[in-house]
Amino acid sequence: MDDEDLRVAVYRRFTETGLEPTAAGLAEELLTDQEAVRQALRRLADQRHVVLGPDDRIVMAHPFTSVPMGFAVMGTRTLWWGGCAWDSFALPHLVPGEPEVLVSTTCPNCRRPLAWTVGRDKPPPGRDVAHFMTPAAHMWDDVLRTCSNQRIFCDAECVDAWVAREGLERGYAMDLATLWRLARGWYAGRLDPGYSGREPAAAAGYFREVGLEGPFWSL
Ligand SMILES: [Zn+2]
Ligand SMILES: [Zn+2]
């Protein structure tokens, strides 16, 4: 087993089941032992392909997560935890055979239930606002906290009320069309063997292309 075989297996399990890939299951599939899997997972975590919990369990392989972060994503065959707003909107673009999903959440401010049918062709309608707390250059400082705070609110008033109540500074707010463009191509290639990630210059170019500019998005 090389690390790339393991990475692809992790992604395949998340894609097909929506569930956390376990070291035992991965070892069995890749004909190796659990300790070798755990060591390889730590190397993949160093390269930001996966995020591990304190006990080395797989918490995220972006855009997938094994823990609730405020979103659920329902396809025709599979139900996933959605990661953050960005990750949830990415799933229909990434998962083969699931071109349209139901993304649901609650507004962090007023707890109103919110849901959109998200597909590949055009952004869903709605005046809801996606709000990100952590500037792009620092998103990986504590990526679970970053994703947990990339949420969708009813509108700008709910964002303002929430940041005031939580004693936070307002981050970056965008409409659903911008969120959809951000999510559309960001994770392209991740399910396939040979994926190597995106250099900071290419990432910054991608942000500009989808209309995200300024200090919050500089890398
Ligand atoms: Zn609200
Ligand atoms: Zn995320």
Tab-separated table of C-alpha atoms and ligand atoms in Angstrom:
chain	number	residue	atom	x	y	z
A	1	MET	CA	0.000	0.000	0.000
A	2	ASP	CA	1.325	3.448	-0.778
A	3	ASP	CA	-0.080	6.614	0.748
A	4	GLU	CA	-1.936	7.551	-2.435
A	5	ASP	CA	-3.785	4.190	-2.442
A	6	LEU	CA	-4.899	4.940	1.091
A	7	ARG	CA	-5.970	8.511	0.253
A	8	VAL	CA	-8.091	7.285	-2.651
A	9	ALA	CA	-9.623	4.549	-0.473
A	10	VAL	CA	-10.541	7.101	2.222
A	11	TYR	CA	-12.253	9.281	-0.379
A	12	ARG	CA	-14.041	6.341	-1.982
A	13	ARG	CA	-15.510	5.255	1.376
A	14	PHE	CA	-16.681	8.749	2.217
A	15	THR	CA	-18.120	9.172	-1.292
A	16	GLU	CA	-20.028	5.908	-1.311
A	17	THR	CA	-21.178	5.632	2.309
A	18	GLY	CA	-20.952	9.082	3.908
A	19	LEU	CA	-19.438	7.320	6.920
A	20	GLU	CA	-16.081	7.545	8.669
A	21	PRO	CA	-13.518	5.199	7.094
A	22	THR	CA	-12.001	3.171	9.924
A	23	ALA	CA	-8.400	1.973	10.177
A	24	ALA	CA	-9.676	-1.613	10.422
A	25	GLY	CA	-11.762	-1.344	7.252
A	26	LEU	CA	-8.999	0.402	5.318
A	27	ALA	CA	-6.393	-2.168	6.420
A	28	GLU	CA	-8.624	-4.998	5.252
A	29	GLU	CA	-9.292	-3.370	1.896
A	30	LEU	CA	-5.632	-2.523	1.260
A	31	LEU	CA	-4.277	-5.850	2.549
A	32	THR	CA	-2.148	-4.320	5.256
A	33	ASP	CA	-2.284	-3.875	9.039
A	34	GLN	CA	-3.922	-1.140	11.054
A	35	GLU	CA	-0.645	0.302	12.337
A	36	ALA	CA	0.577	0.861	8.761
A	37	VAL	CA	-2.735	2.561	7.983
A	38	ARG	CA	-2.446	4.810	11.045
A	39	GLN	CA	1.094	5.845	10.159
A	40	ALA	CA	0.103	6.616	6.568
A	41	LEU	CA	-2.933	8.592	7.782
A	42	ARG	CA	-0.613	10.775	9.884
A	43	ARG	CA	1.473	11.502	6.767
A	44	LEU	CA	-1.694	12.333	4.800
A	45	ALA	CA	-2.751	14.628	7.655
A	46	ASP	CA	0.611	16.441	7.464
A	47	GLN	CA	-0.160	17.107	3.793
A	48	ARG	CA	-3.723	18.264	4.651
A	49	HIS	CA	-5.396	15.439	2.738
A	50	VAL	CA	-7.176	14.312	5.914
A	51	VAL	CA	-7.865	15.777	9.347
A	52	LEU	CA	-7.456	13.373	12.270
A	53	GLY	CA	-9.042	13.505	15.722
A	54	PRO	CA	-7.018	13.046	18.920
A	55	ASP	CA	-7.377	9.264	18.632
A	56	ASP	CA	-6.253	9.227	14.966
A	57	ARG	CA	-9.803	8.715	13.714
A	58	ILE	CA	-10.626	10.404	10.417
A	59	VAL	CA	-12.656	13.533	11.110
A	60	MET	CA	-12.396	15.131	7.665
A	61	ALA	CA	-11.196	14.470	4.155
A	62	HIS	CA	-12.364	17.699	2.569
A	63	PRO	CA	-15.121	18.209	1.609
A	64	PHE	CA	-16.258	15.135	3.564
A	65	THR	CA	-16.555	14.943	7.327
A	66	SER	CA	-17.496	12.184	9.762
A	67	VAL	CA	-18.827	14.604	12.394
A	68	PRO	CA	-21.731	17.066	12.284
A	69	MET	CA	-20.722	20.645	11.458
A	70	GLY	CA	-24.160	22.152	10.959
A	71	PHE	CA	-25.022	20.748	7.520
A	72	ALA	CA	-26.579	17.610	6.076
A	73	VAL	CA	-26.364	16.729	2.375
A	74	MET	CA	-28.800	14.214	0.924
A	75	GLY	CA	-28.234	12.611	-2.474
A	76	THR	CA	-30.374	9.989	-4.170
A	77	ARG	CA	-28.424	7.097	-2.587
A	78	THR	CA	-26.278	8.567	0.158
A	79	LEU	CA	-26.589	10.907	3.128
A	80	TRP	CA	-23.493	12.874	4.153
A	81	TRP	CA	-22.573	15.262	6.934
A	82	GLY	CA	-21.807	18.327	4.911
A	83	GLY	CA	-18.653	19.883	6.373
A	84	CYS	CA	-18.982	23.654	6.079
A	85	ALA	CA	-21.113	25.719	3.668
A	86	TRP	CA	-18.318	25.574	1.062
A	87	ASP	CA	-17.897	21.798	1.456
A	88	SER	CA	-21.639	21.067	1.386
A	89	PHE	CA	-22.131	23.007	-1.834
A	90	ALA	CA	-19.149	21.166	-3.380
A	91	LEU	CA	-20.580	17.644	-3.101
A	92	PRO	CA	-22.870	17.620	-6.188
A	93	HIS	CA	-19.949	18.836	-8.310
A	94	LEU	CA	-17.669	16.102	-7.013
A	95	VAL	CA	-19.620	12.905	-6.440
A	96	PRO	CA	-20.270	10.832	-9.591
A	97	GLY	CA	-23.952	10.093	-10.141
A	98	GLU	CA	-25.164	12.710	-7.628
A	99	PRO	CA	-25.587	15.843	-9.755
A	100	GLU	CA	-28.246	17.305	-7.472
A	101	VAL	CA	-28.432	17.151	-3.668
A	102	LEU	CA	-30.490	18.629	-0.863
A	103	VAL	CA	-28.315	20.771	1.439
A	104	SER	CA	-29.912	21.615	4.790
A	105	THR	CA	-28.874	23.552	7.875
A	106	THR	CA	-30.257	25.954	10.466
A	107	CYS	CA	-29.479	29.674	10.652
A	108	PRO	CA	-26.924	30.003	13.495
A	109	ASN	CA	-28.653	33.190	14.658
A	110	CYS	CA	-32.395	32.505	14.636
A	111	ARG	CA	-32.354	28.685	14.184
A	112	ARG	CA	-34.710	28.890	11.222
A	113	PRO	CA	-34.411	25.729	9.073
A	114	LEU	CA	-32.825	26.428	5.667
A	115	ALA	CA	-32.533	24.103	2.667
A	116	TRP	CA	-31.550	24.312	-0.998
A	117	THR	CA	-31.479	21.939	-3.923
A	118	VAL	CA	-27.898	22.341	-5.142
A	119	GLY	CA	-26.979	21.160	-8.623
A	120	ARG	CA	-24.195	21.523	-11.162
A	121	ASP	CA	-25.749	23.915	-13.661
A	122	LYS	CA	-26.618	27.039	-11.739
A	123	PRO	CA	-26.646	28.378	-8.179
A	124	PRO	CA	-29.791	27.858	-6.100
A	125	PRO	CA	-31.998	30.931	-5.680
A	126	GLY	CA	-32.256	32.614	-2.285
A	127	ARG	CA	-31.272	35.723	-0.386
A	128	ASP	CA	-29.433	33.718	2.259
A	129	VAL	CA	-25.886	34.777	3.128
A	130	ALA	CA	-22.816	32.580	3.636
A	131	HIS	CA	-20.510	33.978	6.302
A	132	PHE	CA	-16.881	32.888	6.838
A	133	MET	CA	-14.970	33.829	10.009
A	134	THR	CA	-11.380	32.869	9.201
A	135	PRO	CA	-9.301	34.590	6.478
A	136	ALA	CA	-8.020	32.221	3.777
A	137	ALA	CA	-4.379	32.437	4.874
A	138	HIS	CA	-5.312	31.110	8.334
A	139	MET	CA	-7.948	28.534	7.457
A	140	TRP	CA	-5.641	25.634	8.296
A	141	ASP	CA	-4.477	27.034	11.655
A	142	ASP	CA	-7.446	25.194	13.194
A	143	VAL	CA	-9.349	23.784	10.259
A	144	LEU	CA	-12.167	22.170	12.273
A	145	ARG	CA	-12.931	25.492	13.917
A	146	THR	CA	-12.667	27.225	10.519
A	147	CYS	CA	-15.134	24.848	8.847
A	148	SER	CA	-17.484	24.922	11.837
A	149	ASN	CA	-17.751	28.700	11.404
A	150	GLN	CA	-18.434	28.731	7.665
A	151	ARG	CA	-22.227	28.814	7.906
A	152	ILE	CA	-25.283	30.078	6.052
A	153	PHE	CA	-27.623	32.638	7.601
A	154	CYS	CA	-31.126	33.833	6.572
A	155	ASP	CA	-29.775	37.252	5.615
A	156	ALA	CA	-27.199	39.933	6.508
A	157	GLU	CA	-29.259	40.978	9.555
A	158	CYS	CA	-28.944	37.484	11.041
A	159	VAL	CA	-25.157	37.579	10.432
A	160	ASP	CA	-24.872	40.927	12.226
A	161	ALA	CA	-27.035	39.791	15.149
A	162	TRP	CA	-25.032	36.572	15.517
A	163	VAL	CA	-21.561	38.157	15.494
A	164	ALA	CA	-22.746	40.809	17.981
A	165	ARG	CA	-24.199	38.190	20.329
A	166	GLU	CA	-21.127	35.956	20.094
A	167	GLY	CA	-18.777	38.915	20.592
A	168	LEU	CA	-17.009	38.209	17.287
A	169	GLU	CA	-15.770	40.414	14.500
A	170	ARG	CA	-17.699	40.188	11.263
A	171	GLY	CA	-15.874	37.989	8.752
A	172	TYR	CA	-16.610	37.729	5.028
A	173	ALA	CA	-20.184	37.456	3.760
A	174	MET	CA	-21.161	36.308	0.258
A	175	ASP	CA	-24.367	35.490	-1.576
A	176	LEU	CA	-25.324	31.925	-2.536
A	177	ALA	CA	-24.236	32.419	-6.157
A	178	THR	CA	-20.693	33.278	-5.049
A	179	LEU	CA	-20.634	30.338	-2.619
A	180	TRP	CA	-21.768	28.011	-5.400
A	181	ARG	CA	-19.026	29.290	-7.766
A	182	LEU	CA	-16.430	28.900	-5.001
A	183	ALA	CA	-17.546	25.319	-4.358
A	184	ARG	CA	-17.959	24.296	-7.996
A	185	GLY	CA	-14.369	23.537	-8.974
A	186	TRP	CA	-12.415	23.821	-5.731
A	187	TYR	CA	-12.237	20.091	-4.989
A	188	ALA	CA	-11.924	18.899	-8.584
A	189	GLY	CA	-9.739	15.814	-8.915
A	190	ARG	CA	-9.704	14.850	-5.241
A	191	LEU	CA	-11.434	11.522	-5.732
A	192	ASP	CA	-8.959	10.462	-8.415
A	193	PRO	CA	-5.497	8.888	-8.075
A	194	GLY	CA	-2.641	11.338	-8.540
A	195	TYR	CA	-4.251	14.382	-6.924
A	196	SER	CA	-1.567	16.642	-5.513
A	197	GLY	CA	-3.346	19.718	-4.201
A	198	ARG	CA	-3.248	23.318	-5.300
A	199	GLU	CA	-0.356	25.768	-4.880
A	200	PRO	CA	-1.143	29.071	-3.087
A	201	ALA	CA	-0.777	31.104	-6.318
A	202	ALA	CA	-3.255	28.832	-8.115
A	203	ALA	CA	-5.629	28.997	-5.146
A	204	ALA	CA	-5.483	32.805	-5.108
A	205	GLY	CA	-6.191	32.794	-8.854
A	206	TYR	CA	-9.192	30.543	-8.311
A	207	PHE	CA	-10.594	32.873	-5.629
A	208	ARG	CA	-10.215	35.876	-7.963
A	209	GLU	CA	-11.896	33.994	-10.802
A	210	VAL	CA	-15.013	33.302	-8.706
A	211	GLY	CA	-15.167	36.906	-7.514
A	212	LEU	CA	-13.462	36.685	-4.110
A	213	GLU	CA	-10.818	39.365	-3.646
A	214	GLY	CA	-9.315	41.550	-0.954
A	215	PRO	CA	-7.323	40.890	2.227
A	216	PHE	CA	-9.646	38.120	3.461
A	217	TRP	CA	-8.819	36.005	0.395
A	218	SER	CA	-5.094	36.723	0.019
A	219	LEU	CA	-2.742	33.794	0.609
B	1	ZN	ZN	-31.742	33.677	10.718
B	2	ZN	ZN	-14.973	23.353	5.141
